[in-house]
mmCIF file of C-alpha atoms and ligand atoms in Angstrom:
data_model
loop_
_atom_site.group_PDB
_atom_site.id
_atom_site.type_symbol
_atom_site.label_atom_id
_atom_site.label_comp_id
_atom_site.label_asym_id
_atom_site.label_seq_id
_atom_site.Cartn_x
_atom_site.Cartn_y
_atom_site.Cartn_z
ATOM 1 C CA MET A 209 19.060 -69.468 -32.374
ATOM 2 C CA LYS A 210 17.217 -67.389 -34.933
ATOM 3 C CA SER A 211 18.411 -67.456 -38.504
ATOM 4 C CA THR A 212 19.924 -64.220 -39.810
ATOM 5 C CA ASP A 213 16.951 -63.910 -42.136
ATOM 6 C CA THR A 214 14.402 -63.878 -39.344
ATOM 7 C CA ALA A 215 16.556 -61.572 -37.273
ATOM 8 C CA LEU A 216 16.794 -59.143 -40.198
ATOM 9 C CA LYS A 217 13.049 -59.302 -40.745
ATOM 10 C CA GLU A 218 12.415 -58.556 -37.098
ATOM 11 C CA GLU A 219 14.829 -55.668 -37.113
ATOM 12 C CA LYS A 220 13.031 -54.248 -40.141
ATOM 13 C CA LYS A 221 9.713 -54.601 -38.355
ATOM 14 C CA VAL A 222 11.036 -52.679 -35.371
ATOM 15 C CA LYS A 223 12.254 -49.909 -37.650
ATOM 16 C CA GLU A 224 8.931 -49.740 -39.514
ATOM 17 C CA TYR A 225 6.900 -49.635 -36.347
ATOM 18 C CA LYS A 226 6.343 -46.008 -35.549
ATOM 19 C CA PRO A 227 4.796 -45.382 -32.177
ATOM 20 C CA ARG A 228 2.989 -42.114 -31.584
ATOM 21 C CA TYR A 229 5.876 -40.796 -29.565
ATOM 22 C CA LEU A 230 9.117 -42.415 -30.555
ATOM 23 C CA ASN A 231 10.822 -41.846 -27.244
ATOM 24 C CA LYS A 232 7.740 -42.838 -25.209
ATOM 25 C CA ARG A 233 8.464 -40.375 -22.447
ATOM 26 C CA THR A 234 5.394 -40.384 -20.295
ATOM 27 C CA VAL A 235 6.659 -38.553 -17.248
ATOM 28 C CA PRO A 236 7.648 -34.941 -17.853
ATOM 29 C CA GLU A 237 10.494 -33.523 -15.839
ATOM 30 C CA GLU A 238 8.522 -30.399 -15.005
ATOM 31 C CA PRO A 239 4.945 -30.265 -13.758
ATOM 32 C CA PHE A 240 2.540 -28.641 -16.184
ATOM 33 C CA ASP A 241 0.463 -25.574 -15.415
ATOM 34 C CA THR A 242 -3.032 -26.773 -14.569
ATOM 35 C CA GLU A 243 -4.398 -23.314 -15.357
ATOM 36 C CA ALA A 244 -3.187 -23.429 -18.956
ATOM 37 C CA LEU A 245 -5.438 -24.891 -21.640
ATOM 38 C CA LEU A 246 -2.468 -25.707 -23.827
ATOM 39 C CA GLU A 247 1.129 -25.963 -22.787
ATOM 40 C CA VAL A 248 4.231 -27.061 -24.643
ATOM 41 C CA GLN A 249 7.468 -27.799 -22.838
ATOM 42 C CA HIS A 250 10.770 -27.921 -24.678
ATOM 43 C CA LEU A 251 9.020 -28.795 -27.913
ATOM 44 C CA SER A 252 11.390 -29.789 -30.698
ATOM 45 C CA LYS A 253 10.783 -31.303 -34.084
ATOM 46 C CA THR A 254 13.339 -32.454 -36.599
ATOM 47 C CA TYR A 255 12.881 -33.876 -40.069
ATOM 48 C CA GLY A 256 16.057 -35.805 -40.792
ATOM 49 C CA SER A 257 18.770 -33.282 -40.123
ATOM 50 C CA LEU A 258 16.440 -30.288 -40.420
ATOM 51 C CA LYS A 259 15.502 -28.797 -37.070
ATOM 52 C CA VAL A 260 12.097 -27.232 -37.598
ATOM 53 C CA LEU A 261 11.124 -26.506 -33.992
ATOM 54 C CA ASP A 262 13.819 -25.800 -31.493
ATOM 55 C CA ASN A 263 12.973 -26.088 -27.815
ATOM 56 C CA ILE A 264 9.740 -24.085 -27.617
ATOM 57 C CA SER A 265 8.055 -23.643 -24.247
ATOM 58 C CA GLU A 266 4.729 -21.801 -24.252
ATOM 59 C CA LYS A 267 1.479 -21.656 -22.331
ATOM 60 C CA ILE A 268 -1.882 -20.729 -23.752
ATOM 61 C CA TYR A 269 -4.690 -19.875 -21.345
ATOM 62 C CA LYS A 270 -8.432 -20.112 -21.786
ATOM 63 C CA GLY A 271 -9.837 -17.131 -23.652
ATOM 64 C CA GLU A 272 -6.507 -16.085 -25.166
ATOM 65 C CA LYS A 273 -6.327 -15.290 -28.860
ATOM 66 C CA ILE A 274 -2.823 -16.044 -30.010
ATOM 67 C CA ALA A 275 -1.639 -14.845 -33.401
ATOM 68 C CA VAL A 276 1.437 -16.642 -34.696
ATOM 69 C CA ILE A 277 3.376 -14.647 -37.251
ATOM 70 C CA GLY A 278 6.721 -15.160 -38.906
ATOM 71 C CA PRO A 279 8.447 -15.771 -42.228
ATOM 72 C CA SER A 280 7.612 -18.756 -44.388
ATOM 73 C CA GLY A 281 9.433 -21.887 -43.238
ATOM 74 C CA SER A 282 9.851 -20.665 -39.653
ATOM 75 C CA GLY A 283 7.884 -23.641 -38.291
ATOM 76 C CA LYS A 284 4.471 -22.041 -37.668
ATOM 77 C CA SER A 285 2.439 -24.841 -39.239
ATOM 78 C CA THR A 286 4.552 -27.521 -37.597
ATOM 79 C CA PHE A 287 4.036 -25.830 -34.233
ATOM 80 C CA LEU A 288 0.273 -25.785 -34.766
ATOM 81 C CA ARG A 289 0.247 -29.412 -35.908
ATOM 82 C CA CYS A 290 2.200 -30.438 -32.807
ATOM 83 C CA LEU A 291 -0.432 -28.744 -30.639
ATOM 84 C CA ASN A 292 -3.094 -31.197 -31.710
ATOM 85 C CA ALA A 293 -0.721 -34.110 -32.180
ATOM 86 C CA LEU A 294 -1.009 -34.267 -35.948
ATOM 87 C CA GLU A 295 2.773 -34.275 -35.718
ATOM 88 C CA ASP A 296 4.915 -36.299 -33.286
ATOM 89 C CA PRO A 297 7.312 -33.996 -31.480
ATOM 90 C CA THR A 298 10.877 -35.282 -31.584
ATOM 91 C CA ASP A 299 11.323 -33.982 -28.077
ATOM 92 C CA GLY A 300 9.302 -32.232 -25.433
ATOM 93 C CA TYR A 301 5.721 -32.377 -24.250
ATOM 94 C CA VAL A 302 2.331 -31.072 -25.223
ATOM 95 C CA PHE A 303 -0.361 -30.758 -22.573
ATOM 96 C CA PHE A 304 -3.971 -30.066 -23.436
ATOM 97 C CA ASP A 305 -6.669 -29.456 -20.868
ATOM 98 C CA GLY A 306 -4.787 -31.360 -18.189
ATOM 99 C CA HIS A 307 -3.764 -34.271 -20.421
ATOM 100 C CA ASN A 308 -0.261 -35.122 -21.480
ATOM 101 C CA LEU A 309 -0.643 -35.774 -25.203
ATOM 102 C CA CYS A 310 2.729 -37.531 -25.209
ATOM 103 C CA ASP A 311 1.453 -40.172 -22.838
ATOM 104 C CA LEU A 312 0.612 -43.293 -24.792
ATOM 105 C CA LYS A 313 -2.176 -44.008 -22.342
ATOM 106 C CA VAL A 314 -3.966 -40.796 -23.315
ATOM 107 C CA ASP A 315 -6.456 -41.322 -26.143
ATOM 108 C CA ILE A 316 -5.325 -38.740 -28.622
ATOM 109 C CA ASN A 317 -8.499 -39.022 -30.701
ATOM 110 C CA VAL A 318 -10.673 -38.135 -27.752
ATOM 111 C CA GLN A 319 -8.502 -35.116 -26.922
ATOM 112 C CA ARG A 320 -8.423 -33.992 -30.532
ATOM 113 C CA GLN A 321 -12.207 -33.817 -30.593
ATOM 114 C CA SER A 322 -11.938 -30.749 -28.387
ATOM 115 C CA MET A 323 -9.542 -28.976 -30.746
ATOM 116 C CA GLY A 324 -10.983 -27.533 -33.917
ATOM 117 C CA MET A 325 -8.457 -27.247 -36.720
ATOM 118 C CA VAL A 326 -8.943 -25.185 -39.849
ATOM 119 C CA PHE A 327 -6.429 -25.445 -42.670
ATOM 120 C CA GLN A 328 -5.469 -23.176 -45.509
ATOM 121 C CA ASN A 329 -7.080 -25.399 -48.127
ATOM 122 C CA PHE A 330 -10.448 -25.959 -46.409
ATOM 123 C CA ASN A 331 -10.043 -29.763 -46.306
ATOM 124 C CA LEU A 332 -13.757 -30.420 -46.666
ATOM 125 C CA PHE A 333 -14.850 -33.893 -47.755
ATOM 126 C CA ASN A 334 -15.677 -33.306 -51.420
ATOM 127 C CA ASN A 335 -17.718 -36.494 -51.703
ATOM 128 C CA MET A 336 -20.145 -35.398 -48.979
ATOM 129 C CA THR A 337 -22.790 -32.711 -48.968
ATOM 130 C CA VAL A 338 -22.215 -29.641 -46.828
ATOM 131 C CA LEU A 339 -24.635 -30.993 -44.221
ATOM 132 C CA LYS A 340 -22.862 -34.367 -44.087
ATOM 133 C CA ASN A 341 -19.499 -32.598 -43.802
ATOM 134 C CA ILE A 342 -20.706 -30.881 -40.654
ATOM 135 C CA THR A 343 -22.574 -33.807 -39.094
ATOM 136 C CA PHE A 344 -20.089 -36.543 -39.933
ATOM 137 C CA ALA A 345 -17.707 -36.208 -36.981
ATOM 138 C CA PRO A 346 -20.253 -35.530 -34.214
ATOM 139 C CA VAL A 347 -22.461 -38.404 -35.424
ATOM 140 C CA HIS A 348 -19.491 -40.748 -35.659
ATOM 141 C CA VAL A 349 -18.280 -39.903 -32.157
ATOM 142 C CA LYS A 350 -21.716 -40.135 -30.536
ATOM 143 C CA LYS A 351 -22.522 -43.406 -32.328
ATOM 144 C CA LYS A 352 -19.270 -44.842 -31.032
ATOM 145 C CA GLN A 353 -20.134 -43.753 -27.490
ATOM 146 C CA LEU A 354 -23.576 -45.311 -27.877
ATOM 147 C CA SER A 355 -22.202 -48.668 -29.040
ATOM 148 C CA ALA A 356 -19.685 -48.651 -26.182
ATOM 149 C CA LEU A 357 -22.547 -48.110 -23.747
ATOM 150 C CA LYS A 358 -24.656 -50.862 -25.359
ATOM 151 C CA TRP A 359 -21.722 -53.263 -25.231
ATOM 152 C CA LEU A 360 -21.176 -52.465 -21.558
ATOM 153 C CA ASN A 361 -24.829 -53.170 -20.793
ATOM 154 C CA PHE A 362 -24.668 -56.396 -22.759
ATOM 155 C CA LYS A 363 -21.680 -57.540 -20.707
ATOM 156 C CA THR A 364 -23.386 -56.513 -17.443
ATOM 157 C CA LYS A 365 -26.557 -58.408 -18.429
ATOM 158 C CA PHE A 366 -24.505 -61.484 -19.254
ATOM 159 C CA LEU A 367 -22.604 -61.377 -15.960
ATOM 160 C CA ASN A 368 -25.864 -60.734 -14.094
ATOM 161 C CA LEU A 369 -27.100 -64.133 -15.299
ATOM 162 C CA PHE A 370 -24.653 -65.710 -12.882
ATOM 163 C CA LYS A 371 -25.450 -63.461 -9.932
ATOM 164 C CA LYS A 372 -28.062 -63.744 -7.231
ATOM 165 C CA LYS A 373 -31.140 -61.600 -7.627
ATOM 166 C CA ASP A 374 -30.135 -58.907 -5.153
ATOM 167 C CA CYS A 375 -26.492 -58.760 -6.334
ATOM 168 C CA LYS A 376 -27.196 -57.929 -9.972
ATOM 169 C CA ALA A 377 -25.280 -54.915 -11.309
ATOM 170 C CA PRO A 378 -27.377 -52.008 -12.603
ATOM 171 C CA LEU A 379 -27.447 -51.206 -16.317
ATOM 172 C CA MET A 380 -26.368 -47.838 -17.676
ATOM 173 C CA PRO A 381 -29.304 -45.701 -18.772
ATOM 174 C CA ILE A 382 -29.415 -45.167 -22.551
ATOM 175 C CA GLU A 383 -31.430 -42.121 -23.476
ATOM 176 C CA THR A 384 -30.434 -41.788 -27.086
ATOM 177 C CA SER A 385 -30.592 -43.697 -30.352
ATOM 178 C CA VAL A 386 -28.814 -43.485 -33.703
ATOM 179 C CA LYS A 387 -31.867 -41.739 -35.149
ATOM 180 C CA LYS A 388 -31.863 -39.165 -32.361
ATOM 181 C CA ILE A 389 -28.095 -38.607 -32.684
ATOM 182 C CA LYS A 390 -28.457 -37.923 -36.417
ATOM 183 C CA ALA A 391 -31.431 -35.622 -35.944
ATOM 184 C CA GLU A 392 -29.667 -33.611 -33.255
ATOM 185 C CA ALA A 393 -26.475 -33.289 -35.318
ATOM 186 C CA GLU A 394 -28.483 -32.115 -38.322
ATOM 187 C CA GLU A 395 -30.383 -29.592 -36.269
ATOM 188 C CA ASN A 396 -27.116 -28.252 -34.905
ATOM 189 C CA ALA A 397 -25.578 -28.148 -38.417
ATOM 190 C CA ILE A 398 -28.526 -26.160 -39.767
ATOM 191 C CA ARG A 399 -28.223 -23.749 -36.856
ATOM 192 C CA LEU A 400 -24.520 -23.281 -37.654
ATOM 193 C CA LEU A 401 -25.228 -22.850 -41.374
ATOM 194 C CA LYS A 402 -27.876 -20.246 -40.587
ATOM 195 C CA ARG A 403 -25.335 -18.423 -38.520
ATOM 196 C CA ILE A 404 -23.124 -17.982 -41.580
ATOM 197 C CA GLY A 405 -26.091 -17.421 -43.891
ATOM 198 C CA LEU A 406 -25.541 -20.596 -45.885
ATOM 199 C CA GLU A 407 -28.448 -22.774 -44.781
ATOM 200 C CA GLU A 408 -29.667 -23.115 -48.367
ATOM 201 C CA LYS A 409 -26.347 -24.801 -49.224
ATOM 202 C CA ALA A 410 -26.902 -27.745 -46.849
ATOM 203 C CA GLY A 411 -27.598 -30.210 -49.653
ATOM 204 C CA VAL A 412 -24.902 -29.178 -52.133
ATOM 205 C CA TYR A 413 -21.361 -30.484 -52.571
ATOM 206 C CA PRO A 414 -18.371 -28.309 -51.593
ATOM 207 C CA SER A 415 -17.062 -28.116 -55.167
ATOM 208 C CA THR A 416 -20.005 -25.896 -56.115
ATOM 209 C CA LEU A 417 -19.096 -23.286 -53.499
ATOM 210 C CA SER A 418 -16.712 -20.356 -53.472
ATOM 211 C CA GLY A 419 -13.492 -20.520 -51.463
ATOM 212 C CA GLY A 420 -14.869 -18.127 -48.857
ATOM 213 C CA GLN A 421 -18.011 -20.211 -48.423
ATOM 214 C CA ARG A 422 -15.986 -23.425 -48.174
ATOM 215 C CA GLN A 423 -13.713 -21.973 -45.541
ATOM 216 C CA ARG A 424 -16.631 -20.690 -43.478
ATOM 217 C CA ILE A 425 -18.170 -24.148 -43.674
ATOM 218 C CA ALA A 426 -14.852 -25.673 -42.590
ATOM 219 C CA ILE A 427 -14.953 -23.355 -39.582
ATOM 220 C CA VAL A 428 -18.500 -24.249 -38.560
ATOM 221 C CA ARG A 429 -17.701 -27.911 -39.149
ATOM 222 C CA ALA A 430 -15.006 -27.569 -36.492
ATOM 223 C CA LEU A 431 -17.457 -25.695 -34.246
ATOM 224 C CA ALA A 432 -19.954 -28.564 -34.486
ATOM 225 C CA MET A 433 -17.709 -30.520 -32.126
ATOM 226 C CA ASN A 434 -17.876 -27.790 -29.459
ATOM 227 C CA PRO A 435 -14.110 -27.394 -29.329
ATOM 228 C CA LYS A 436 -12.285 -25.845 -26.384
ATOM 229 C CA VAL A 437 -9.756 -24.260 -28.706
ATOM 230 C CA MET A 438 -9.649 -23.444 -32.401
ATOM 231 C CA LEU A 439 -6.421 -23.729 -34.352
ATOM 232 C CA PHE A 440 -6.268 -21.869 -37.653
ATOM 233 C CA ASP A 441 -3.427 -22.340 -40.107
ATOM 234 C CA GLU A 442 -3.456 -19.396 -42.505
ATOM 235 C CA PRO A 443 -7.208 -19.669 -42.998
ATOM 236 C CA THR A 444 -7.326 -16.946 -45.642
ATOM 237 C CA SER A 445 -4.133 -17.564 -47.621
ATOM 238 C CA ALA A 446 -5.811 -19.616 -50.335
ATOM 239 C CA LEU A 447 -8.687 -17.187 -50.825
ATOM 240 C CA ASP A 448 -9.318 -14.582 -53.467
ATOM 241 C CA PRO A 449 -8.915 -11.156 -51.861
ATOM 242 C CA GLU A 450 -12.638 -10.334 -51.965
ATOM 243 C CA MET A 451 -13.394 -13.408 -49.833
ATOM 244 C CA VAL A 452 -10.854 -12.804 -47.102
ATOM 245 C CA GLY A 453 -13.159 -10.392 -45.257
ATOM 246 C CA GLU A 454 -16.064 -12.812 -44.785
ATOM 247 C CA VAL A 455 -13.795 -15.474 -43.275
ATOM 248 C CA LEU A 456 -11.963 -13.037 -41.026
ATOM 249 C CA SER A 457 -15.201 -11.554 -39.740
ATOM 250 C CA LEU A 458 -16.448 -15.025 -38.782
ATOM 251 C CA ILE A 459 -13.192 -15.683 -36.916
ATOM 252 C CA LYS A 460 -13.503 -12.307 -35.240
ATOM 253 C CA GLU A 461 -17.039 -13.146 -34.137
ATOM 254 C CA LEU A 462 -15.742 -16.333 -32.511
ATOM 255 C CA ALA A 463 -12.960 -14.386 -30.841
ATOM 256 C CA ASP A 464 -15.477 -11.868 -29.491
ATOM 257 C CA GLU A 465 -17.548 -14.733 -28.098
ATOM 258 C CA GLY A 466 -14.536 -15.784 -26.048
ATOM 259 C CA MET A 467 -13.307 -18.768 -28.055
ATOM 260 C CA THR A 468 -9.690 -19.619 -27.269
ATOM 261 C CA MET A 469 -7.758 -19.607 -30.521
ATOM 262 C CA VAL A 470 -4.342 -19.922 -32.058
ATOM 263 C CA ILE A 471 -4.165 -18.439 -35.512
ATOM 264 C CA VAL A 472 -1.246 -18.521 -37.888
ATOM 265 C CA THR A 473 -1.763 -15.593 -40.211
ATOM 266 C CA HIS A 474 -0.182 -13.194 -42.646
ATOM 267 C CA GLU A 475 -2.999 -10.704 -42.108
ATOM 268 C CA MET A 476 -1.143 -8.352 -39.803
ATOM 269 C CA GLY A 477 -4.025 -5.885 -39.455
ATOM 270 C CA PHE A 478 -6.267 -8.727 -38.368
ATOM 271 C CA ALA A 479 -3.692 -10.120 -35.941
ATOM 272 C CA ARG A 480 -3.376 -6.693 -34.429
ATOM 273 C CA GLU A 481 -7.120 -6.314 -34.114
ATOM 274 C CA ILE A 482 -8.082 -9.626 -32.540
ATOM 275 C CA ALA A 483 -4.996 -11.053 -30.863
ATOM 276 C CA THR A 484 -4.460 -10.792 -27.150
ATOM 277 C CA ARG A 485 -0.888 -11.955 -27.678
ATOM 278 C CA VAL A 486 1.335 -12.241 -30.727
ATOM 279 C CA LEU A 487 4.105 -14.816 -31.104
ATOM 280 C CA PHE A 488 6.774 -14.075 -33.662
ATOM 281 C CA MET A 489 8.478 -17.232 -34.864
ATOM 282 C CA ASP A 490 11.758 -17.427 -36.697
ATOM 283 C CA GLY A 491 14.040 -20.400 -37.269
ATOM 284 C CA GLY A 492 11.880 -22.760 -35.207
ATOM 285 C CA ASN A 493 11.750 -20.517 -32.170
ATOM 286 C CA VAL A 494 9.430 -17.963 -30.680
ATOM 287 C CA VAL A 495 11.901 -15.103 -30.723
ATOM 288 C CA GLU A 496 9.603 -12.364 -29.491
ATOM 289 C CA GLN A 497 6.111 -12.211 -28.093
ATOM 290 C CA GLY A 498 3.804 -9.744 -26.477
ATOM 291 C CA PRO A 499 0.612 -7.765 -26.839
ATOM 292 C CA PRO A 500 -0.058 -6.661 -30.438
ATOM 293 C CA GLU A 501 0.531 -2.929 -29.750
ATOM 294 C CA LYS A 502 3.992 -3.766 -28.441
ATOM 295 C CA ILE A 503 4.910 -6.196 -31.237
ATOM 296 C CA PHE A 504 3.699 -3.983 -34.067
ATOM 297 C CA THR A 505 4.744 -0.569 -32.778
ATOM 298 C CA SER A 506 7.872 -1.151 -30.746
ATOM 299 C CA PRO A 507 9.432 -4.477 -31.712
ATOM 300 C CA GLU A 508 12.770 -5.264 -30.080
ATOM 301 C CA ASN A 509 14.138 -8.215 -31.996
ATOM 302 C CA ASP A 510 16.003 -7.302 -35.196
ATOM 303 C CA ARG A 511 14.512 -10.170 -37.152
ATOM 304 C CA LEU A 512 11.016 -9.082 -36.128
ATOM 305 C CA LYS A 513 11.795 -5.506 -37.159
ATOM 306 C CA ASP A 514 13.028 -6.767 -40.508
ATOM 307 C CA PHE A 515 9.969 -9.014 -40.946
ATOM 308 C CA LEU A 516 7.551 -6.195 -40.122
ATOM 309 C CA SER A 517 9.300 -3.795 -42.500
ATOM 310 C CA LYS A 518 8.548 -6.264 -45.288
ATOM 311 C CA VAL A 519 4.946 -7.097 -44.435
ATOM 312 C CA LEU A 520 3.476 -3.895 -43.053
HETATM 313 N N1 LIG B 82 6.778 -33.373 -43.387
HETATM 314 C C1 LIG B 82 7.899 -32.666 -43.583
HETATM 315 N N2 LIG B 82 9.038 -33.247 -43.978
HETATM 316 C C2 LIG B 82 10.180 -32.544 -44.132
HETATM 317 N N3 LIG B 82 10.282 -31.225 -43.913
HETATM 318 C C3 LIG B 82 9.187 -30.580 -43.535
HETATM 319 C C4 LIG B 82 7.931 -31.249 -43.334
HETATM 320 N N4 LIG B 82 7.013 -30.338 -42.935
HETATM 321 C C5 LIG B 82 7.653 -29.151 -42.887
HETATM 322 N N5 LIG B 82 8.950 -29.292 -43.240
HETATM 323 C C6 LIG B 82 9.936 -28.216 -43.285
HETATM 324 O O1 LIG B 82 9.906 -27.571 -42.049
HETATM 325 C C7 LIG B 82 10.117 -26.190 -42.189
HETATM 326 C C8 LIG B 82 9.019 -25.444 -41.493
HETATM 327 O O2 LIG B 82 7.810 -25.719 -42.109
HETATM 328 P P1 LIG B 82 6.434 -25.108 -41.676
HETATM 329 O O3 LIG B 82 6.146 -25.479 -40.285
HETATM 330 O O4 LIG B 82 5.435 -25.500 -42.700
HETATM 331 O O5 LIG B 82 6.723 -23.552 -41.731
HETATM 332 P P2 LIG B 82 5.747 -22.314 -41.894
HETATM 333 O O6 LIG B 82 4.358 -22.792 -41.629
HETATM 334 O O7 LIG B 82 6.235 -21.321 -40.899
HETATM 335 O O8 LIG B 82 5.915 -21.807 -43.284
HETATM 336 C C9 LIG B 82 10.196 -25.923 -43.675
HETATM 337 O O9 LIG B 82 11.537 -25.782 -44.010
HETATM 338 C C10 LIG B 82 9.599 -27.150 -44.283
HETATM 339 O O10 LIG B 82 10.188 -27.408 -45.528
HETATM 340 MG MG1 LIG B 83 2.656 -22.842 -42.840
#
């Protein structure tokens, strides 16, 4: 029999161990919509006794531009963070591009590579140059893929030693190298910097840039991964008013190019201009949603009416 001490230690270990999804539900009760790029089913999130998201079910299709509006504390950021699994839902499911992000067998890091996230406070790496900020993730991911491929070939070669000549397994073709990966990522980064007119800033550190420039770089950094969806959490809230325009026009450009996006914003004019659908959140729920003309000109929900009377 185990001593009480060991038993206590083990119990503590179990409590400290925090799996990605505490309840480890891998099989949803309802099938997900294969047409939707993002889907949440019965999404709930609680912090202690505070229920921040309360049973949200939503689908987001390719090409949609979703504006999420609502009072402060209504759960908008938590909702966005659940979409790319930066937050563990307490209950419910998140599906992205046909993958159940609540399934422990799904590699969340691989899925997250296809979701660009832009935060209020830029979140650039201050110890890296602008160029390195943009190339870091793509280079890291491609280098990892390259080493996986090399390792696979090494194993195949080793096993081939024990096989007859005509039974040897073929090796995977490797057409790239670390040097090539870096050069390609840099070329792509320069192209993206040119797009926002900041190519001359490639070698400088983020601290020397204005907020508007930093946020535009944060956006192109996300674009460098060729995301399938962009998630913006109040991308202009931390900016001086004169810099809001340059960031919004870049987001609008992306929207016009057909990028699927979910944007939490307090810029109602902007939401109205670019969104294909507006979600109004209050108290952890989407209480009303619809096309922008409907939401902004003939809202039905009283809380939405009240909210709009304060912000418009
Ligand atoms: N990590 C956390 N721990 C505890 N409470 C949190 C945490 N994150 C958010 N909350 C709470 O959840 C509620 C919703 O937060 P949030 O999603 O940031 O709202 P919004 O973005 O709409 O302002 C707030 O009351 C906030 O205090
Ligand atoms: Mg927020």
